[in-house]
Each structure stands twice: as structure tokens, then as C-alpha cells.
Amino acid sequence: MSPYQQQPPASAKTPVTAPPPAQQQPVGSELWKRDIEGPFRRLDPNPDAFELARLALCAITIVPLRVVLIAVFLSSYYVLALSFMTVAPDRPWAHAISIFCVRWASRFLLLLLGYWTVDVKGMEENAGRRGEPRVFVSNHISFIEVLVFLHQLGPSFVMKRTE
């Protein structure tokens, strides 16, 4: 309240009461209990029959197919990278080829995981000169960020060790 405004008399103040229990927000252990019960539960409580059939069909066909494709791709990429590192470990052209392969592989993994497009904001302002060293700091909400950064920038990663 501004010092220039006149305060209402004490009798005009209305008493503050708590809202009824149905309107109160959960606090403390109630929040933890709700999160533990189902942090991955669906937000739509009543999916129709078509949605359930579609989910079942995808769980039977697409999910195993993606898992197999990711396993085959990662194992073949590992063998290719290991053989390439033994042939030309310290050559400048080998480094350029490996950066290209890492960027391609990370994009392919993003596609296999279902990330068709990823919107990145702020790259133009922070582009810098070509070849200039840069540091990007991220909260690491998920490991998908690593694949996005590898595809966009081709950097090296340093992470805090978790115990």
C-alpha cells in the first residue's frame, strides 16, 4: 500500500479464512505420494477403443523394431569406429571424417528414437567464428540433449561423475 493512500479502519478488514479442503493444494507428503503413485500415468483418463488398439499395435510392432534397429546400428557403428581408429588415429582428415560420421550417426539415432525435428533457438546469436572454441553448458534434462548437440555442433562432452 502506498503511503499516500488512506488505510481502511480495522473494523472494515475481512477475516481471512482457509479455503475448503476440496480447493486446497496438496502439500508435503501428499505431493510425493501422488508422484510416486504414477509419474508416468496418462493424462487422459478414458482413452477410447481405437486409441487402445493403436497403442497395442505400436507396442507389438514399432517398439521392438526400433529396439532392434538401434541395437544393430550401435553395434555396427562401434565396429566401424573401432576399425577406423586403428587405421588412422592421428590424421587431420581422419578427424574430419569422424566428426562427420558422429553427426550423421547422432541424427540417425534421433530419427530412430522418434525425434523427427528439433527446434533450436539462439544458435544464430551464439554462432561465433568458424574454428573458434566455444563452451555450451546444459542442465542435461535427458540424454537426448547429447544427441541433439552432437548433431548440431559435433562437440566433445564432459559430464559430472554420478555415484
mmCIF file with all atom_site columns, N, CA and C in Angstrom, residues 5-31:
data_model
loop_
_atom_site.group_PDB
_atom_site.id
_atom_site.type_symbol
_atom_site.label_atom_id
_atom_site.label_alt_id
_atom_site.label_comp_id
_atom_site.label_asym_id
_atom_site.label_entity_id
_atom_site.label_seq_id
_atom_site.pdbx_PDB_ins_code
_atom_site.Cartn_x
_atom_site.Cartn_y
_atom_site.Cartn_z
_atom_site.occupancy
_atom_site.B_iso_or_equiv
_atom_site.pdbx_formal_charge
_atom_site.auth_seq_id
_atom_site.auth_comp_id
_atom_site.auth_asym_id
_atom_site.auth_atom_id
_atom_site.pdbx_PDB_model_num
ATOM 1  N N  . GLN A 1 5  ? -1.978  6.606   0.276  1.00 0.00 ? 5  GLN A N  1
ATOM 2  C CA . GLN A 1 5  ? -3.340  6.090   0.350  1.00 0.00 ? 5  GLN A CA 1
ATOM 3  C C  . GLN A 1 5  ? -3.763  5.970   1.804  1.00 0.00 ? 5  GLN A C  1
ATOM 4  N N  . GLN A 1 6  ? -5.030  6.175   2.001  1.00 0.00 ? 6  GLN A N  1
ATOM 5  C CA . GLN A 1 6  ? -5.566  6.088   3.351  1.00 0.00 ? 6  GLN A CA 1
ATOM 6  C C  . GLN A 1 6  ? -5.914  4.638   3.658  1.00 0.00 ? 6  GLN A C  1
ATOM 7  N N  . GLN A 1 7  ? -5.491  4.160   4.842  1.00 0.00 ? 7  GLN A N  1
ATOM 8  C CA . GLN A 1 7  ? -5.768  2.789   5.226  1.00 0.00 ? 7  GLN A CA 1
ATOM 9  C C  . GLN A 1 7  ? -7.205  2.667   5.704  1.00 0.00 ? 7  GLN A C  1
ATOM 10 N N  . PRO A 1 8  ? -7.869  1.556   5.390  1.00 0.00 ? 8  PRO A N  1
ATOM 11 C CA . PRO A 1 8  ? -9.240  1.371   5.880  1.00 0.00 ? 8  PRO A CA 1
ATOM 12 C C  . PRO A 1 8  ? -9.218  1.129   7.389  1.00 0.00 ? 8  PRO A C  1
ATOM 13 N N  . PRO A 1 9  ? -10.300 1.435   8.059  1.00 0.00 ? 9  PRO A N  1
ATOM 14 C CA . PRO A 1 9  ? -10.349 1.188   9.502  1.00 0.00 ? 9  PRO A CA 1
ATOM 15 C C  . PRO A 1 9  ? -10.255 -0.306  9.787  1.00 0.00 ? 9  PRO A C  1
ATOM 16 N N  . ALA A 1 10 ? -9.808  -0.643  10.991 1.00 0.00 ? 10 ALA A N  1
ATOM 17 C CA . ALA A 1 10 ? -9.603  -2.037  11.372 1.00 0.00 ? 10 ALA A CA 1
ATOM 18 C C  . ALA A 1 10 ? -10.894 -2.833  11.321 1.00 0.00 ? 10 ALA A C  1
ATOM 19 N N  . SER A 1 11 ? -12.019 -2.191  11.574 1.00 0.00 ? 11 SER A N  1
ATOM 20 C CA . SER A 1 11 ? -13.297 -2.903  11.560 1.00 0.00 ? 11 SER A CA 1
ATOM 21 C C  . SER A 1 11 ? -13.717 -3.284  10.148 1.00 0.00 ? 11 SER A C  1
ATOM 22 N N  . ALA A 1 12 ? -13.165 -2.618  9.121  1.00 0.00 ? 12 ALA A N  1
ATOM 23 C CA . ALA A 1 12 ? -13.552 -2.899  7.737  1.00 0.00 ? 12 ALA A CA 1
ATOM 24 C C  . ALA A 1 12 ? -12.800 -4.089  7.157  1.00 0.00 ? 12 ALA A C  1
ATOM 25 N N  . LYS A 1 13 ? -11.760 -4.523  7.841  1.00 0.00 ? 13 LYS A N  1
ATOM 26 C CA . LYS A 1 13 ? -10.989 -5.655  7.327  1.00 0.00 ? 13 LYS A CA 1
ATOM 27 C C  . LYS A 1 13 ? -11.797 -6.935  7.469  1.00 0.00 ? 13 LYS A C  1
ATOM 28 N N  . THR A 1 14 ? -11.762 -7.761  6.437  1.00 0.00 ? 14 THR A N  1
ATOM 29 C CA . THR A 1 14 ? -12.474 -9.035  6.485  1.00 0.00 ? 14 THR A CA 1
ATOM 30 C C  . THR A 1 14 ? -11.531 -10.111 6.992  1.00 0.00 ? 14 THR A C  1
ATOM 31 N N  . PRO A 1 15 ? -12.029 -11.020 7.793  1.00 0.00 ? 15 PRO A N  1
ATOM 32 C CA . PRO A 1 15 ? -11.149 -12.076 8.292  1.00 0.00 ? 15 PRO A CA 1
ATOM 33 C C  . PRO A 1 15 ? -10.754 -13.019 7.155  1.00 0.00 ? 15 PRO A C  1
ATOM 34 N N  . VAL A 1 16 ? -9.542  -13.506 7.244  1.00 0.00 ? 16 VAL A N  1
ATOM 35 C CA . VAL A 1 16 ? -9.024  -14.432 6.240  1.00 0.00 ? 16 VAL A CA 1
ATOM 36 C C  . VAL A 1 16 ? -9.306  -15.848 6.715  1.00 0.00 ? 16 VAL A C  1
ATOM 37 N N  . THR A 1 17 ? -9.981  -16.608 5.867  1.00 0.00 ? 17 THR A N  1
ATOM 38 C CA . THR A 1 17 ? -10.285 -17.994 6.213  1.00 0.00 ? 17 THR A CA 1
ATOM 39 C C  . THR A 1 17 ? -9.645  -18.913 5.190  1.00 0.00 ? 17 THR A C  1
ATOM 40 N N  . ALA A 1 18 ? -9.364  -20.104 5.602  1.00 0.00 ? 18 ALA A N  1
ATOM 41 C CA . ALA A 1 18 ? -8.773  -21.096 4.697  1.00 0.00 ? 18 ALA A CA 1
ATOM 42 C C  . ALA A 1 18 ? -9.835  -21.609 3.741  1.00 0.00 ? 18 ALA A C  1
ATOM 43 N N  . PRO A 1 19 ? -9.442  -21.908 2.506  1.00 0.00 ? 19 PRO A N  1
ATOM 44 C CA . PRO A 1 19 ? -10.420 -22.468 1.570  1.00 0.00 ? 19 PRO A CA 1
ATOM 45 C C  . PRO A 1 19 ? -10.857 -23.852 2.029  1.00 0.00 ? 19 PRO A C  1
ATOM 46 N N  . PRO A 1 20 ? -12.007 -24.301 1.556  1.00 0.00 ? 20 PRO A N  1
ATOM 47 C CA . PRO A 1 20 ? -12.453 -25.643 1.936  1.00 0.00 ? 20 PRO A CA 1
ATOM 48 C C  . PRO A 1 20 ? -11.436 -26.694 1.500  1.00 0.00 ? 20 PRO A C  1
ATOM 49 N N  . PRO A 1 21 ? -11.419 -27.861 2.153  1.00 0.00 ? 21 PRO A N  1
ATOM 50 C CA . PRO A 1 21 ? -10.408 -28.884 1.845  1.00 0.00 ? 21 PRO A CA 1
ATOM 51 C C  . PRO A 1 21 ? -10.380 -29.309 0.387  1.00 0.00 ? 21 PRO A C  1
ATOM 52 N N  . ALA A 1 22 ? -11.489 -29.237 -0.315 1.00 0.00 ? 22 ALA A N  1
ATOM 53 C CA . ALA A 1 22 ? -11.512 -29.665 -1.721 1.00 0.00 ? 22 ALA A CA 1
ATOM 54 C C  . ALA A 1 22 ? -10.699 -28.721 -2.601 1.00 0.00 ? 22 ALA A C  1
ATOM 55 N N  . GLN A 1 23 ? -10.543 -27.444 -2.191 1.00 0.00 ? 23 GLN A N  1
ATOM 56 C CA . GLN A 1 23 ? -9.836  -26.471 -3.008 1.00 0.00 ? 23 GLN A CA 1
ATOM 57 C C  . GLN A 1 23 ? -8.371  -26.316 -2.607 1.00 0.00 ? 23 GLN A C  1
ATOM 58 N N  . GLN A 1 24 ? -7.948  -26.905 -1.514 1.00 0.00 ? 24 GLN A N  1
ATOM 59 C CA . GLN A 1 24 ? -6.577  -26.750 -1.060 1.00 0.00 ? 24 GLN A CA 1
ATOM 60 C C  . GLN A 1 24 ? -5.626  -27.557 -1.938 1.00 0.00 ? 24 GLN A C  1
ATOM 61 N N  . GLN A 1 25 ? -4.439  -27.008 -2.136 1.00 0.00 ? 25 GLN A N  1
ATOM 62 C CA . GLN A 1 25 ? -3.402  -27.699 -2.890 1.00 0.00 ? 25 GLN A CA 1
ATOM 63 C C  . GLN A 1 25 ? -2.736  -28.736 -1.995 1.00 0.00 ? 25 GLN A C  1
ATOM 64 N N  . PRO A 1 26 ? -2.349  -29.888 -2.526 1.00 0.00 ? 26 PRO A N  1
ATOM 65 C CA . PRO A 1 26 ? -1.648  -30.875 -1.696 1.00 0.00 ? 26 PRO A CA 1
ATOM 66 C C  . PRO A 1 26 ? -0.275  -30.343 -1.291 1.00 0.00 ? 26 PRO A C  1
ATOM 67 N N  . VAL A 1 27 ? 0.127   -30.649 -0.089 1.00 0.00 ? 27 VAL A N  1
ATOM 68 C CA . VAL A 1 27 ? 1.419   -30.193 0.416  1.00 0.00 ? 27 VAL A CA 1
ATOM 69 C C  . VAL A 1 27 ? 2.199   -31.373 0.968  1.00 0.00 ? 27 VAL A C  1
ATOM 70 N N  . GLY A 1 28 ? 3.517   -31.176 1.053  1.00 0.00 ? 28 GLY A N  1
ATOM 71 C CA . GLY A 1 28 ? 4.389   -32.137 1.716  1.00 0.00 ? 28 GLY A CA 1
ATOM 72 C C  . GLY A 1 28 ? 4.292   -33.545 1.176  1.00 0.00 ? 28 GLY A C  1
ATOM 73 N N  . SER A 1 29 ? 3.987   -34.476 2.061  1.00 0.00 ? 29 SER A N  1
ATOM 74 C CA . SER A 1 29 ? 3.989   -35.893 1.697  1.00 0.00 ? 29 SER A CA 1
ATOM 75 C C  . SER A 1 29 ? 2.900   -36.233 0.687  1.00 0.00 ? 29 SER A C  1
ATOM 76 N N  . GLU A 1 30 ? 1.843   -35.415 0.628  1.00 0.00 ? 30 GLU A N  1
ATOM 77 C CA . GLU A 1 30 ? 0.789   -35.688 -0.358 1.00 0.00 ? 30 GLU A CA 1
ATOM 78 C C  . GLU A 1 30 ? 1.320   -35.532 -1.780 1.00 0.00 ? 30 GLU A C  1
ATOM 79 N N  . LEU A 1 31 ? 2.180   -34.531 -1.994 1.00 0.00 ? 31 LEU A N  1
ATOM 80 C CA . LEU A 1 31 ? 2.765   -34.350 -3.325 1.00 0.00 ? 31 LEU A CA 1
ATOM 81 C C  . LEU A 1 31 ? 3.653   -35.534 -3.691 1.00 0.00 ? 31 LEU A C  1
#
